[in-house]
């Protein structure tokens, strides 16, 4: 996902994919290092002004991420694309899904709250403060793209 993002936008601070490694039936992405400290370390000591600045920077990053072209017609990420949601599965979806409607059997418990016509956008999928690196009061990178991919527009809000 980070290679796709870097190919389509220089404004989104993500690590560069350097290679892939397969060991014991697990695949690891080798990426460039992004200098900074994780936001979860810094947050307790940040001033209100710095916290608002951080929020505004993250908003700008996500605003730049959403309009990127989709890397495939399938929801999720990886090759082949699969949906990854640790709230619903212990791993990945059992098959590739072409639309939000294909996700529905897996989210029956929230069906009354969902539409089936949300925009499908590129998303990080697993935002946590430890996935945001900061140098000073500037976000230097968004890391932890293991579950990044293509999901309905509400996905990031539900996950965070």
CSV table of C-alpha atoms in Angstrom, one decimal:
chain,number,residue,atom,x,y,z
A,1,UNK,CA,0.0,0.0,0.0
A,2,UNK,CA,2.8,2.5,0.8
A,3,UNK,CA,4.3,2.0,-2.7
A,4,UNK,CA,0.9,2.8,-4.2
A,5,UNK,CA,0.6,5.9,-2.0
A,6,UNK,CA,4.1,7.1,-2.8
A,7,UNK,CA,3.5,6.6,-6.5
A,8,UNK,CA,0.5,8.9,-6.4
A,9,UNK,CA,1.3,11.5,-3.8
A,10,UNK,CA,4.4,13.1,-2.4
A,11,UNK,CA,2.3,14.9,0.3
A,12,UNK,CA,1.6,11.8,2.4
A,13,UNK,CA,4.5,10.8,4.7
A,14,UNK,CA,4.7,7.1,4.5
A,15,UNK,CA,7.8,4.8,4.5
A,16,UNK,CA,9.3,3.6,1.2
A,17,UNK,CA,8.9,-0.1,0.6
A,18,UNK,CA,12.4,-1.6,0.2
A,19,UNK,CA,11.4,-5.3,-0.2
A,20,UNK,CA,9.4,-8.2,1.1
A,21,UNK,CA,10.6,-11.2,3.2
A,22,UNK,CA,8.7,-14.5,3.7
A,23,UNK,CA,9.7,-16.5,6.8
A,24,UNK,CA,7.8,-19.4,8.3
A,25,UNK,CA,4.6,-18.6,6.4
A,26,UNK,CA,4.6,-14.9,7.4
A,27,UNK,CA,5.4,-12.1,5.1
A,28,UNK,CA,7.3,-9.0,6.3
A,29,UNK,CA,7.5,-5.6,4.5
A,30,UNK,CA,10.9,-4.0,4.8
A,31,UNK,CA,10.6,-0.3,4.7
A,32,UNK,CA,12.7,2.9,5.1
A,33,UNK,CA,13.1,4.3,8.6
A,34,UNK,CA,11.2,7.4,9.5
A,35,UNK,CA,12.8,9.6,12.1
A,36,UNK,CA,10.7,10.7,15.1
A,37,UNK,CA,9.0,9.5,18.2
A,38,UNK,CA,5.6,7.8,18.3
A,39,UNK,CA,2.7,10.0,19.1
A,40,UNK,CA,1.6,7.8,22.0
A,41,UNK,CA,4.9,8.6,23.8
A,42,UNK,CA,4.6,12.4,23.2
A,43,UNK,CA,0.9,13.0,23.7
A,44,UNK,CA,0.7,13.2,27.5
A,45,UNK,CA,3.3,16.1,27.5
A,46,UNK,CA,2.0,18.0,24.5
A,47,UNK,CA,0.4,21.4,25.0
A,48,UNK,CA,-3.2,21.9,23.9
A,49,UNK,CA,-1.8,24.0,21.0
A,50,UNK,CA,0.5,21.1,19.9
A,51,UNK,CA,-2.4,18.6,20.2
A,52,UNK,CA,-4.6,20.8,18.0
A,53,UNK,CA,-1.7,21.1,15.5
A,54,UNK,CA,-1.3,17.3,15.5
A,55,UNK,CA,-5.0,16.9,14.8
A,56,UNK,CA,-4.9,19.3,11.9
A,57,UNK,CA,-1.8,17.6,10.4
A,58,UNK,CA,-3.5,14.2,10.6
A,59,UNK,CA,-6.7,15.6,9.1
A,60,UNK,CA,-4.6,17.0,6.2
A,61,UNK,CA,-2.8,13.7,5.7
A,62,UNK,CA,-6.1,11.8,5.6
A,63,UNK,CA,-7.7,14.4,3.2
A,64,UNK,CA,-4.8,13.7,0.8
A,65,UNK,CA,-5.1,9.9,1.2
A,66,UNK,CA,-8.8,9.5,0.4
A,67,UNK,CA,-8.9,10.8,-3.2
A,68,UNK,CA,-6.0,8.6,-4.4
A,69,UNK,CA,-6.9,6.2,-7.2
A,70,UNK,CA,-7.8,2.7,-5.9
A,71,UNK,CA,-5.0,0.1,-6.5
A,72,UNK,CA,-7.5,-2.6,-7.5
A,73,UNK,CA,-11.3,-3.3,-7.7
A,74,UNK,CA,-11.2,-5.3,-4.5
A,75,UNK,CA,-11.7,-4.1,-0.9
A,76,UNK,CA,-8.9,-4.6,1.6
A,77,UNK,CA,-5.2,-4.8,1.0
A,78,UNK,CA,-2.4,-7.1,0.1
A,79,UNK,CA,-1.9,-9.5,-2.9
A,80,UNK,CA,-4.5,-10.8,-3.4
A,81,UNK,CA,-6.5,-8.1,-1.6
A,82,UNK,CA,-8.2,-9.3,1.5
A,83,UNK,CA,-10.1,-7.4,4.2
A,84,UNK,CA,-8.3,-7.4,7.6
A,85,UNK,CA,-10.3,-6.4,10.6
A,86,UNK,CA,-9.3,-7.8,14.0
A,87,UNK,CA,-12.7,-6.8,15.4
A,88,UNK,CA,-14.3,-9.4,13.2
A,89,UNK,CA,-11.7,-12.0,12.2
A,90,UNK,CA,-8.6,-13.3,13.8
A,91,UNK,CA,-6.9,-12.8,10.5
A,92,UNK,CA,-8.1,-12.1,6.9
A,93,UNK,CA,-11.4,-12.4,5.1
A,94,UNK,CA,-11.9,-15.8,3.5
A,95,UNK,CA,-12.1,-14.4,0.0
A,96,UNK,CA,-11.5,-11.2,-2.0
A,97,UNK,CA,-14.4,-8.8,-2.0
A,98,UNK,CA,-15.4,-6.6,-4.9
A,99,UNK,CA,-17.8,-4.2,-3.1
A,100,UNK,CA,-19.1,-3.0,0.2
A,101,UNK,CA,-22.1,-5.4,-0.3
A,102,UNK,CA,-19.7,-8.4,-0.2
A,103,UNK,CA,-18.6,-7.3,3.3
A,104,UNK,CA,-22.2,-7.3,4.6
A,105,UNK,CA,-22.3,-10.9,5.8
A,106,UNK,CA,-19.3,-10.1,8.1
A,107,UNK,CA,-20.9,-7.0,9.6
A,108,UNK,CA,-24.5,-8.2,10.2
A,109,UNK,CA,-24.2,-7.0,13.8
A,110,UNK,CA,-24.1,-3.4,12.7
A,111,UNK,CA,-26.3,-3.6,9.6
A,112,UNK,CA,-28.9,-1.0,10.8
A,113,UNK,CA,-26.2,1.6,11.0
A,114,UNK,CA,-24.7,0.9,7.5
A,115,UNK,CA,-25.5,2.1,4.0
A,116,UNK,CA,-24.3,0.2,1.0
A,117,UNK,CA,-23.3,3.2,-1.1
A,118,UNK,CA,-20.4,4.7,0.8
A,119,UNK,CA,-17.4,6.0,-1.3
A,120,UNK,CA,-14.6,3.5,-1.4
A,121,UNK,CA,-11.3,5.1,-0.5
A,122,UNK,CA,-7.7,4.3,0.4
A,123,UNK,CA,-7.3,4.1,4.2
A,124,UNK,CA,-4.6,3.3,6.8
A,125,UNK,CA,-7.1,0.9,8.5
A,126,UNK,CA,-5.4,0.7,11.9
A,127,UNK,CA,-4.5,4.2,13.1
A,128,UNK,CA,-3.1,4.3,16.6
A,129,UNK,CA,-0.9,6.9,18.2
A,130,UNK,CA,2.1,4.5,18.0
A,131,UNK,CA,1.7,4.6,14.2
A,132,UNK,CA,2.3,8.3,13.9
A,133,UNK,CA,5.9,9.5,14.1
A,134,UNK,CA,6.6,13.1,15.2
A,135,UNK,CA,9.7,15.3,15.1
A,136,UNK,CA,9.2,18.4,17.1
A,137,UNK,CA,5.6,19.3,16.5
A,138,UNK,CA,5.5,18.1,12.9
A,139,UNK,CA,4.2,14.7,11.8
A,140,UNK,CA,7.2,13.0,10.0
A,141,UNK,CA,5.4,9.8,9.0
A,142,UNK,CA,2.5,7.5,9.2
A,143,UNK,CA,3.7,3.9,9.8
A,144,UNK,CA,2.1,0.6,10.5
A,145,UNK,CA,0.3,-0.1,7.2
A,146,UNK,CA,-0.2,-3.9,7.8
A,147,UNK,CA,-4.0,-3.6,7.4
A,148,UNK,CA,-4.0,-0.6,5.0
A,149,UNK,CA,-6.1,-0.9,1.9
A,150,UNK,CA,-9.3,0.1,0.2
A,151,UNK,CA,-12.4,0.3,2.4
A,152,UNK,CA,-15.7,2.2,2.7
A,153,UNK,CA,-15.2,5.9,3.7
A,154,UNK,CA,-16.4,5.4,7.3
A,155,UNK,CA,-13.8,2.7,8.0
A,156,UNK,CA,-11.1,4.8,9.6
A,157,UNK,CA,-13.6,6.4,11.9
A,158,UNK,CA,-15.0,3.1,13.1
A,159,UNK,CA,-11.5,1.7,13.6
A,160,UNK,CA,-9.8,4.6,15.5
